[in-house]
Coordinates of N, CA, C and O in Angstrom, one line a residue:
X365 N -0.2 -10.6 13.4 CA -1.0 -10.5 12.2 C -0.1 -10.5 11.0 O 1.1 -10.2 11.0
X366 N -0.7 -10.9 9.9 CA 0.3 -11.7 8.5 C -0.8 -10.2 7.3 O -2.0 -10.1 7.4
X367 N -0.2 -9.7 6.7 CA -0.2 -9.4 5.5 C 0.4 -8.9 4.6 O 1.2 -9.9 4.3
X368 N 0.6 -8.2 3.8 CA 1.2 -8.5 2.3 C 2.0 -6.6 2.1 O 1.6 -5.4 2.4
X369 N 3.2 -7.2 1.6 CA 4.2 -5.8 0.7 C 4.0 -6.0 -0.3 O 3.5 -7.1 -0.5
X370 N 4.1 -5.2 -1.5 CA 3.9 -5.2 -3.1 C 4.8 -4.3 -3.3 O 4.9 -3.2 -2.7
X371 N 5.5 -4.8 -4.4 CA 6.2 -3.8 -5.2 C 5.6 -3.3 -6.5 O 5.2 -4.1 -7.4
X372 N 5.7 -2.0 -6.7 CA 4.9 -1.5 -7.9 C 5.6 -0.3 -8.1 O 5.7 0.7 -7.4
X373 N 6.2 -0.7 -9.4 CA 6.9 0.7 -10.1 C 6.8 1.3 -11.4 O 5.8 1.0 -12.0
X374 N 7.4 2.0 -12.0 CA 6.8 2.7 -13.2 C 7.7 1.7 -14.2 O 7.5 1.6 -15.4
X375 N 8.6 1.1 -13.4 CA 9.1 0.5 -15.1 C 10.0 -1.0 -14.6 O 10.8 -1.1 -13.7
X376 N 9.4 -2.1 -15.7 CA 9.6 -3.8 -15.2 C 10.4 -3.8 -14.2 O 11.2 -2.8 -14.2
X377 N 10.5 -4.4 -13.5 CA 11.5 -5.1 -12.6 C 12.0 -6.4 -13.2 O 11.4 -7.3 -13.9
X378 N 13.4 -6.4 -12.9 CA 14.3 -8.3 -13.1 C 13.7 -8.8 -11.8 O 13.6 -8.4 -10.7
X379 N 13.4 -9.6 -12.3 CA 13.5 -10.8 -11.3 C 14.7 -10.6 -10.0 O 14.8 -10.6 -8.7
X380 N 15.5 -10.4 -10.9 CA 17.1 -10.3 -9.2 C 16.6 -9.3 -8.8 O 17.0 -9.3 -7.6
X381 N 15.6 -7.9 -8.9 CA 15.7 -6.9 -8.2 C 14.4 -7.4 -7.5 O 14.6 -7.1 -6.4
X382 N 13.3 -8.0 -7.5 CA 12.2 -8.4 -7.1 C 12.4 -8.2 -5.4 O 13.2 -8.7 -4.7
X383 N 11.4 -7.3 -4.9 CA 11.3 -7.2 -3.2 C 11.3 -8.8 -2.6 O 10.5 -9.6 -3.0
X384 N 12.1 -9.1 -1.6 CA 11.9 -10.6 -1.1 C 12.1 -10.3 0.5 O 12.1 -9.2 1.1
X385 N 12.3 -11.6 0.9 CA 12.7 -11.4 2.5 C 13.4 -10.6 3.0 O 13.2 -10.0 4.0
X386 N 14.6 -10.8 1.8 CA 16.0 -10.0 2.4 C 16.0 -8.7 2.6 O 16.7 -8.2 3.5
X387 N 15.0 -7.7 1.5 CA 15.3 -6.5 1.7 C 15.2 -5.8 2.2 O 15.8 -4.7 2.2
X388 N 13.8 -6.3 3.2 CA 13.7 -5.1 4.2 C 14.0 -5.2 5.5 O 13.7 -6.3 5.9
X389 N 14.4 -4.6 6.3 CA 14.5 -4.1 8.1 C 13.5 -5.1 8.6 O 12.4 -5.1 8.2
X390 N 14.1 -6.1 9.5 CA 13.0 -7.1 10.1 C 13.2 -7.1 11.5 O 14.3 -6.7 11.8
X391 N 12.5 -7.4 12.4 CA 13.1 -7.2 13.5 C 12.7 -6.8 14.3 O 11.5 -6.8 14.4
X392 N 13.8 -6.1 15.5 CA 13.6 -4.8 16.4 C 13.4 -3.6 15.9 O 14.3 -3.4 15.1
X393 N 12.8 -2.9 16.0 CA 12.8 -1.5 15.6 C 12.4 -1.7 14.4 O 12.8 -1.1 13.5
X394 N 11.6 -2.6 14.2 CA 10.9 -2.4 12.4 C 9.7 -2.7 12.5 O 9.5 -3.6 13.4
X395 N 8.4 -2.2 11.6 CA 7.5 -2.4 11.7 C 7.3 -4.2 11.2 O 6.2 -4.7 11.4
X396 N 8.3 -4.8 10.5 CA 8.0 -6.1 10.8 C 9.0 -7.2 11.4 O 10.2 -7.3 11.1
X397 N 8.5 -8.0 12.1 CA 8.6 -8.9 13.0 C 9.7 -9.7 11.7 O 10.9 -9.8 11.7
X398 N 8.3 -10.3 10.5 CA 9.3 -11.3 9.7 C 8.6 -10.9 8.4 O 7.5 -10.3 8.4
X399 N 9.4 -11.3 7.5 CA 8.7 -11.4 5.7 C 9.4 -12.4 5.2 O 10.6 -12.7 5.5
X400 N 8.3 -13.1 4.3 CA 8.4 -14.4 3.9 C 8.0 -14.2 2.1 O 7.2 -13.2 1.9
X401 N 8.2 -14.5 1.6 CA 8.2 -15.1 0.1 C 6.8 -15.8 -0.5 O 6.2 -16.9 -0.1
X402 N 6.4 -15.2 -1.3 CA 5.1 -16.3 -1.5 C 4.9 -17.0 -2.6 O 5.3 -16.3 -3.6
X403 N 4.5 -18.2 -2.8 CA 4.5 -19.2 -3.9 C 3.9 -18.2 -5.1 O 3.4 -17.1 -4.8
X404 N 3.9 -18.7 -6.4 CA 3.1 -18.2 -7.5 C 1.8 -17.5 -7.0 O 1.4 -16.4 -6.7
X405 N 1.2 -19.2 -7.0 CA -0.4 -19.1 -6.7 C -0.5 -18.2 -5.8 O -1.3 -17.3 -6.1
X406 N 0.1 -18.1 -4.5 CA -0.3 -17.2 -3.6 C -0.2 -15.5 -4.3 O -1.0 -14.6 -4.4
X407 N 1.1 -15.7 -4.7 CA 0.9 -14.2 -5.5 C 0.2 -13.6 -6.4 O 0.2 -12.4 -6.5
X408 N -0.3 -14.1 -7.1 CA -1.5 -13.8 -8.4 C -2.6 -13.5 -7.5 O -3.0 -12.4 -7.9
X409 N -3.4 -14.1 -6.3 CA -4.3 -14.3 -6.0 C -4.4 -12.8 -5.2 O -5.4 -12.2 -5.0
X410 N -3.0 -12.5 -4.9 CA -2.9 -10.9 -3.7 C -3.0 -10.2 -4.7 O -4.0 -9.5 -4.6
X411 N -2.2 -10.1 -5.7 CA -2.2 -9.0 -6.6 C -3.9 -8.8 -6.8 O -4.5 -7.8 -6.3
X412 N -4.7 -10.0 -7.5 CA -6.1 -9.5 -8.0 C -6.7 -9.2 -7.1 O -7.8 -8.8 -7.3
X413 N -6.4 -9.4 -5.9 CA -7.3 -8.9 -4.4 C -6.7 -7.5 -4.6 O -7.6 -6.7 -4.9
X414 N -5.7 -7.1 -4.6 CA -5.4 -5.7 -4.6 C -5.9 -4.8 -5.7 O -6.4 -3.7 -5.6
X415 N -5.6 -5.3 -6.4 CA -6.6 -4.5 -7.9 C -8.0 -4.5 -7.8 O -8.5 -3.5 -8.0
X416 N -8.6 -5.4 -7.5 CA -10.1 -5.8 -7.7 C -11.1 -5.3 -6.4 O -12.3 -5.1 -6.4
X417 N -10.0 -5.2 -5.5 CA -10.8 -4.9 -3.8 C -10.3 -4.1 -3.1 O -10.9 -3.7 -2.1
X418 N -9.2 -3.7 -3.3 CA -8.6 -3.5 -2.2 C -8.2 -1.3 -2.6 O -8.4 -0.2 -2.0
X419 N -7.8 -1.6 -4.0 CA -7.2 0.1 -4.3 C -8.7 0.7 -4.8 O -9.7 0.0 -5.1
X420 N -8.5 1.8 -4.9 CA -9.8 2.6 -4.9 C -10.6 2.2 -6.6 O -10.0 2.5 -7.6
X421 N -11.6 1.7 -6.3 CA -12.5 1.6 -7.6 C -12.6 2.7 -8.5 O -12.7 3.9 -8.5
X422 N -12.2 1.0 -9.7 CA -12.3 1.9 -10.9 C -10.7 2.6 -11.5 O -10.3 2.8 -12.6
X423 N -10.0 3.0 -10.2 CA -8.6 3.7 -10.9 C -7.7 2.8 -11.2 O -6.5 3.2 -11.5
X424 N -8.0 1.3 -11.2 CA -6.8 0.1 -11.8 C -7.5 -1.0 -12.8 O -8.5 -1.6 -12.6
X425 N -6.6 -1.1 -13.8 CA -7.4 -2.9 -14.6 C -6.1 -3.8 -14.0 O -5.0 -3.2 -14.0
X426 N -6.2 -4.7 -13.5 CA -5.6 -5.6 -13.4 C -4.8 -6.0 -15.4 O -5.7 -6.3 -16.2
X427 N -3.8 -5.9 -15.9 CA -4.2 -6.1 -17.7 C -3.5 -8.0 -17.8 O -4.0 -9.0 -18.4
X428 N -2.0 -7.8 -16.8 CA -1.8 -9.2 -16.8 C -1.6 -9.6 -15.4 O -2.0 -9.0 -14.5
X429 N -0.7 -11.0 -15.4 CA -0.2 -11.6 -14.0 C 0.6 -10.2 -13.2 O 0.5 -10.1 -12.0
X430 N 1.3 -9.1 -14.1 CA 2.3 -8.8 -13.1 C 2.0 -7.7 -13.8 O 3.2 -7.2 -14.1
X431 N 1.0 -6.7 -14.5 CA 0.8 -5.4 -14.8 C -0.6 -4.8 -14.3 O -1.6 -5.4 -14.4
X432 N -0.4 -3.7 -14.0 CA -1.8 -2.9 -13.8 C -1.5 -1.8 -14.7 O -0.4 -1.7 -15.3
X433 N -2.9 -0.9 -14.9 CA -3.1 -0.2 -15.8 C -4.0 0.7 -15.0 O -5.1 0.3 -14.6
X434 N -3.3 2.3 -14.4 CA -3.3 3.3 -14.1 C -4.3 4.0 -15.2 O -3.8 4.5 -16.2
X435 N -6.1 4.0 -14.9 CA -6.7 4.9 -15.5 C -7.4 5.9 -15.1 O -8.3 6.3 -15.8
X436 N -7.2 6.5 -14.0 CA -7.3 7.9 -13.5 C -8.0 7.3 -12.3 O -8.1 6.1 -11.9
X437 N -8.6 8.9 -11.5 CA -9.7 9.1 -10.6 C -8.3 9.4 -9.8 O -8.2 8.7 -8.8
X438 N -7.3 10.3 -9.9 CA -7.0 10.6 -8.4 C -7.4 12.0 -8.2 O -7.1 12.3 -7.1
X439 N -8.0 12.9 -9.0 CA -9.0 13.7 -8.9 C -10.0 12.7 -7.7 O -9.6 12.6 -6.5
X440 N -10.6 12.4 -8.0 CA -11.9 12.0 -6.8 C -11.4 11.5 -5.8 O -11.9 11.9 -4.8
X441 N -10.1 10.6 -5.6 CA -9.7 10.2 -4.6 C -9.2 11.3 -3.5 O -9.2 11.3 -2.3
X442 N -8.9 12.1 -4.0 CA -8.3 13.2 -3.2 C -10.0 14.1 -2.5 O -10.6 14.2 -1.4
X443 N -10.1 14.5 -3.5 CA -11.7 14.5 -2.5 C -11.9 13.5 -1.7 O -11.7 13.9 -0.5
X444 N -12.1 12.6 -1.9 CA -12.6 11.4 -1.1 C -11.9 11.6 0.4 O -12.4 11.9 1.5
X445 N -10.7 11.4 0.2 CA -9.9 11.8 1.3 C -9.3 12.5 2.4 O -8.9 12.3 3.5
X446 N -9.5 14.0 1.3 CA -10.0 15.3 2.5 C -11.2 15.4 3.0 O -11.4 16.1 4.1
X447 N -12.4 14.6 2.2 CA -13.7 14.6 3.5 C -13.6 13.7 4.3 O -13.9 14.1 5.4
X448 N -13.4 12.4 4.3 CA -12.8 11.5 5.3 C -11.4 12.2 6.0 O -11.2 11.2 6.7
X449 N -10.6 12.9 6.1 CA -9.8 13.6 7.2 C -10.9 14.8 8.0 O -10.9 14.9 9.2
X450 N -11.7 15.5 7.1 CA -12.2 16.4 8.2 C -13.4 15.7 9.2 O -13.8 16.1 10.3
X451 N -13.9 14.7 8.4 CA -14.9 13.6 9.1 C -13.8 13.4 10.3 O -14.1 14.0 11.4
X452 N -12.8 12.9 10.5 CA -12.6 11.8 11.5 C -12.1 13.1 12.4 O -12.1 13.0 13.6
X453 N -11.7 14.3 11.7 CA -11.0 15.3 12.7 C -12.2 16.0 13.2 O -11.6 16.9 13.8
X454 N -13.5 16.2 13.5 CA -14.5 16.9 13.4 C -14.8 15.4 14.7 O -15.2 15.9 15.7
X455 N -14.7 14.3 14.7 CA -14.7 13.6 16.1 C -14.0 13.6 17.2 O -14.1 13.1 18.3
X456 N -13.0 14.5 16.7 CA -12.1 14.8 17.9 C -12.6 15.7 18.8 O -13.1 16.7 18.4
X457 N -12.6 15.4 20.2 CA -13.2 16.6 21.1 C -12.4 16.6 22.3 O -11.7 15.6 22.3
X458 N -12.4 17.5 23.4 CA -11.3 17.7 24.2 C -11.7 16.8 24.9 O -11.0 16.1 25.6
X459 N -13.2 16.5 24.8 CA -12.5 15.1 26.7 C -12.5 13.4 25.4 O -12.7 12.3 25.9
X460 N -12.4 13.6 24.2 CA -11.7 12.4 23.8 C -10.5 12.4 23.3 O -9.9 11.3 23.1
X461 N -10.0 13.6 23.1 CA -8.5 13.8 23.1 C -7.4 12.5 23.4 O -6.7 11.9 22.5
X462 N -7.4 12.4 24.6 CA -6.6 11.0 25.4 C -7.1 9.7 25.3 O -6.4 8.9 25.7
X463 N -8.3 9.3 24.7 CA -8.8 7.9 24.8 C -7.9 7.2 23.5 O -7.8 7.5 22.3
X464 N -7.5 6.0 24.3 CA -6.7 5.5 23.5 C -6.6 4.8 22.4 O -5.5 4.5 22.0
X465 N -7.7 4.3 21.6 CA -8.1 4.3 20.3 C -9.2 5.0 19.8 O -10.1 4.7 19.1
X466 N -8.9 6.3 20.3 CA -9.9 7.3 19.9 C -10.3 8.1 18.9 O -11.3 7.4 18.7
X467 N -10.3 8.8 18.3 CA -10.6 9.3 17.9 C -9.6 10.6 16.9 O -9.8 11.3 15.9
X468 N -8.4 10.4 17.9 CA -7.2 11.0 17.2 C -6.2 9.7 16.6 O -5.3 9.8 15.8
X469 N -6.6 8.9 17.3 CA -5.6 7.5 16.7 C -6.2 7.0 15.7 O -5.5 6.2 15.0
X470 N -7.6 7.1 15.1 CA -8.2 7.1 14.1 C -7.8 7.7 13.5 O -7.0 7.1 12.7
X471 N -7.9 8.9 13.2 CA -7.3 10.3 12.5 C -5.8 9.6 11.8 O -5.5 9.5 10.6
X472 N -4.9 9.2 13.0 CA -3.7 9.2 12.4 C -3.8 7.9 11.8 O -3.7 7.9 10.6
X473 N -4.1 7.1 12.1 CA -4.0 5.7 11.2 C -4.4 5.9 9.8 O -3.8 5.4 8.8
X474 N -5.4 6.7 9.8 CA -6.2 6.7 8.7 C -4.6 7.7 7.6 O -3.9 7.2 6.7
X475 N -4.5 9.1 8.2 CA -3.8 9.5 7.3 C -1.8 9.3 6.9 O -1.0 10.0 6.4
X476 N -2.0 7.5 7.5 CA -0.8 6.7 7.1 C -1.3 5.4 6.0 O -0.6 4.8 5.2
X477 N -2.7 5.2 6.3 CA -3.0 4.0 5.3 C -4.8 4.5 5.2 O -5.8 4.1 5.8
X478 N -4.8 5.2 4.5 CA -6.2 5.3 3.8 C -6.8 3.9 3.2 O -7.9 3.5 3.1
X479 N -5.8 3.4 2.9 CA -6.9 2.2 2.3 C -7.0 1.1 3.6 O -7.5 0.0 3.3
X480 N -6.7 1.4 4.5 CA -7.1 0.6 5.7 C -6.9 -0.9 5.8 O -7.8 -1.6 6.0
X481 N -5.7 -1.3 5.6 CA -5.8 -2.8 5.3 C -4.6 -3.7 5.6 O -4.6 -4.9 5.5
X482 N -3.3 -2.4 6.0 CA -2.7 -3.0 6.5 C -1.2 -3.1 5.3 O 0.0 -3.3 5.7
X483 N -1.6 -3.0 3.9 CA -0.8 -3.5 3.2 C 0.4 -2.2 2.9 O 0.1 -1.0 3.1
X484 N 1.1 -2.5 2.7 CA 2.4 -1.8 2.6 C 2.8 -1.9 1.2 O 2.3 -2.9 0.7
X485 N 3.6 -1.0 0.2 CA 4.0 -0.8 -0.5 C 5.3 -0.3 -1.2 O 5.4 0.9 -1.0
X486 N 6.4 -0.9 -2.0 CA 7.9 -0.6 -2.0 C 7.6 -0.2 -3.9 O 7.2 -0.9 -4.9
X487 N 7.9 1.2 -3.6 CA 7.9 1.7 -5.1 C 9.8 1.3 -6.1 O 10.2 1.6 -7.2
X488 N 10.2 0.7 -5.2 CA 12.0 1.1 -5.9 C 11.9 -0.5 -6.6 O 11.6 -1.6 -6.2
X489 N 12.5 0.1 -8.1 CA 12.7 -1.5 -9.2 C 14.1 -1.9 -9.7 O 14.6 -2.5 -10.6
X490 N 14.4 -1.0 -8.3 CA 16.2 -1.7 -8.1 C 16.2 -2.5 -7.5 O 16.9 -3.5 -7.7
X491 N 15.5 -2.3 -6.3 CA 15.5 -3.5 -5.1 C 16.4 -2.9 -4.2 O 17.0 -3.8 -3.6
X492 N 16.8 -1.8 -3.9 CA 17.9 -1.3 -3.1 C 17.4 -0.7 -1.7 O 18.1 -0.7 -0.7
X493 N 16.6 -0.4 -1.8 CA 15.2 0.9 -1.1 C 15.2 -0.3 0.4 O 15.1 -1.5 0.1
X494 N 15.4 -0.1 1.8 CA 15.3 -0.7 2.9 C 14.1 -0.2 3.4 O 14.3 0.0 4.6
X495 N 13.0 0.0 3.2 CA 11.7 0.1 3.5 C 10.8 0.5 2.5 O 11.1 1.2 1.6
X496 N 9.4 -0.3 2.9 CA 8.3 0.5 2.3 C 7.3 1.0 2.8 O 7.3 0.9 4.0
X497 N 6.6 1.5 2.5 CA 5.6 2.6 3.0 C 4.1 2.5 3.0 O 3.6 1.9 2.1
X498 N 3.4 2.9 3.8 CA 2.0 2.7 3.9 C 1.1 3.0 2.7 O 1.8 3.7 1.8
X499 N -0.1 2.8 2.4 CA -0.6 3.2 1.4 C -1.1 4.8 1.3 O -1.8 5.2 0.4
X500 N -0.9 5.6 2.2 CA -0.7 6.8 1.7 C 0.4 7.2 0.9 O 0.0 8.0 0.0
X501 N 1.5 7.0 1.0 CA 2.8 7.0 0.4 C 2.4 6.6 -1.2 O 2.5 7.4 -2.1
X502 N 2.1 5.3 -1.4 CA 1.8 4.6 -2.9 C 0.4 5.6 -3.4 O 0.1 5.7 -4.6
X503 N -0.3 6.2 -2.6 CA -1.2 6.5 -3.1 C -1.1 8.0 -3.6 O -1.6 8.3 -4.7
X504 N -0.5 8.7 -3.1 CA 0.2 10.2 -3.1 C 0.9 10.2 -4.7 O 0.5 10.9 -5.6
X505 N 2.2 9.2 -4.8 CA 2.9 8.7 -6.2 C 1.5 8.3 -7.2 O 1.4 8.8 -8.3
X506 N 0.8 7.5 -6.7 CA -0.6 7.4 -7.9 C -1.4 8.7 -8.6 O -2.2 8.7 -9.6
X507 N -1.0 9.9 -7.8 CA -1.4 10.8 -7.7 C -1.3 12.0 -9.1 O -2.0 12.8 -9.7
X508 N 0.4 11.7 -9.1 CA 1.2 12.2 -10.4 C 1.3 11.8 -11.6 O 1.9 12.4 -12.5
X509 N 0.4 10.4 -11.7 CA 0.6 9.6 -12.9 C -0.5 10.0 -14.0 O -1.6 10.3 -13.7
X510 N -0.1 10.0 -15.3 CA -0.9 10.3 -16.3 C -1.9 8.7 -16.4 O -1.6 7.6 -16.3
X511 N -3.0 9.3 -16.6 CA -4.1 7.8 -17.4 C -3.8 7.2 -18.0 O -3.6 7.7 -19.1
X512 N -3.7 5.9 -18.0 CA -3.7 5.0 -19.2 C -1.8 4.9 -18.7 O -1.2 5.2 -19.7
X513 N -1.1 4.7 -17.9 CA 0.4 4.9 -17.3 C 0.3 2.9 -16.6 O -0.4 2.4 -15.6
X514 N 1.2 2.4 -17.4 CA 1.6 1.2 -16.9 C 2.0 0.9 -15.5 O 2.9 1.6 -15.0
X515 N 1.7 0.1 -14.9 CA 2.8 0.0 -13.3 C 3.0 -1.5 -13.6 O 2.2 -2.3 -14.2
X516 N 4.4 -1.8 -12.9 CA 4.3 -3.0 -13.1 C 4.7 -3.5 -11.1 O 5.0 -2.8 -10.2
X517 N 4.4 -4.9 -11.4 CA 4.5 -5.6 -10.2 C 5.9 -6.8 -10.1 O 6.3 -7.7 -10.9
X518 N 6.1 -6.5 -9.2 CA 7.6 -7.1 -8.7 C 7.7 -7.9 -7.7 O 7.8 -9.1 -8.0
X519 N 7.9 -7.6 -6.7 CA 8.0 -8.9 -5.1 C 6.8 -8.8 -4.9 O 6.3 -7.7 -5.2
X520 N 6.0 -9.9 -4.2 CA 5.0 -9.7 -3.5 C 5.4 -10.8 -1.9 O 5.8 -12.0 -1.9
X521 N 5.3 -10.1 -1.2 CA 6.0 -10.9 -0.2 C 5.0 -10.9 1.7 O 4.7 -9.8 2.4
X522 N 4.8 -11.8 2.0 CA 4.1 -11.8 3.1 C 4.9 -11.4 4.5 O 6.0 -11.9 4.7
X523 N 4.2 -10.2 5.4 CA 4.9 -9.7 6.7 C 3.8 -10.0 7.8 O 2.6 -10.2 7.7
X524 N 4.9 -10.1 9.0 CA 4.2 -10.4 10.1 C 4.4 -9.1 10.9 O 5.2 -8.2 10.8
X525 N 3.6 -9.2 11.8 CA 3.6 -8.2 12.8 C 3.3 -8.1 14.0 O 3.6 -7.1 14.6

């Protein structure tokens, strides 16, 4: 399966520091197989899918090609999110305990990528950072930001898995 890393940090990225193929762990022992590079077009098109569909409504404007605009709701998200953990934990019962996409592998998926989608995210605008992190991780950091707080966008780069 193919989908998408983003880089998003609190302050521009150079172009030389931009997340690409090279920087992350590919491989054996890494959660990807391969990462590839994506044309312009393809990148504009992820970013507004990620703004527009993908992160929780209402808490991003898309402003240009390669900036978002941080205007709250991580107040609600965080609600949101501890009733969806005690939801999926409240399906847990002892004879589903062991079933193997059960009901506890729900549980845990859910609280590594709440936004459910697969996409991954590298907060570092050095380019130095050898992994990035599920969207719990980017979402947690969205967490601390004042309203109206710039992010900018840097590699967007496609993974396999």
């Amino acid at each position: 399966m193919h989908s998408t890393i983003f880089q998003i940090t609190k302050t521009r990225v150079e172009k030389e520091n931009f997340l690409n193929e090279d920087t992350l762990m590919q491989g054996d022992n890494s959660h990807f197989d391969y990462c590839a590079e994506m044309d312009d077009k393809v990148r504009k098109e992820e970013i507004d899918y990620l703004v527009n569909h993908i992160l929780p409504k209402g808490m991003f404007e898309l402003t240009s090609e390669d900036t978002i605009l941080y205007k709250g709701g991580a107040d609600k998200w965080k609600e949101d999110f501890v009733s969806e953990i005690r939801k999926k934990a409240e399906a847990i019962t002892p004879d589903k305990v062991q079933d193997w996409i059960g009901p506890v592998y729900q549980l845990e998926k859910f609280l590594k990528d709440p936004l459910d989608t697969g996409y991954w995210f590298y907060t570092d605008a050095e380019g130095v950072q050898s992994y990035a992190e599920q969207s719990y991780e980017f979402l947690r950091e969205v967490c601390d930001l004042e309203p109206d707080t710039t992010l900018y966008i840097g590699g967007v780069i496609d993974y396999h898995f």
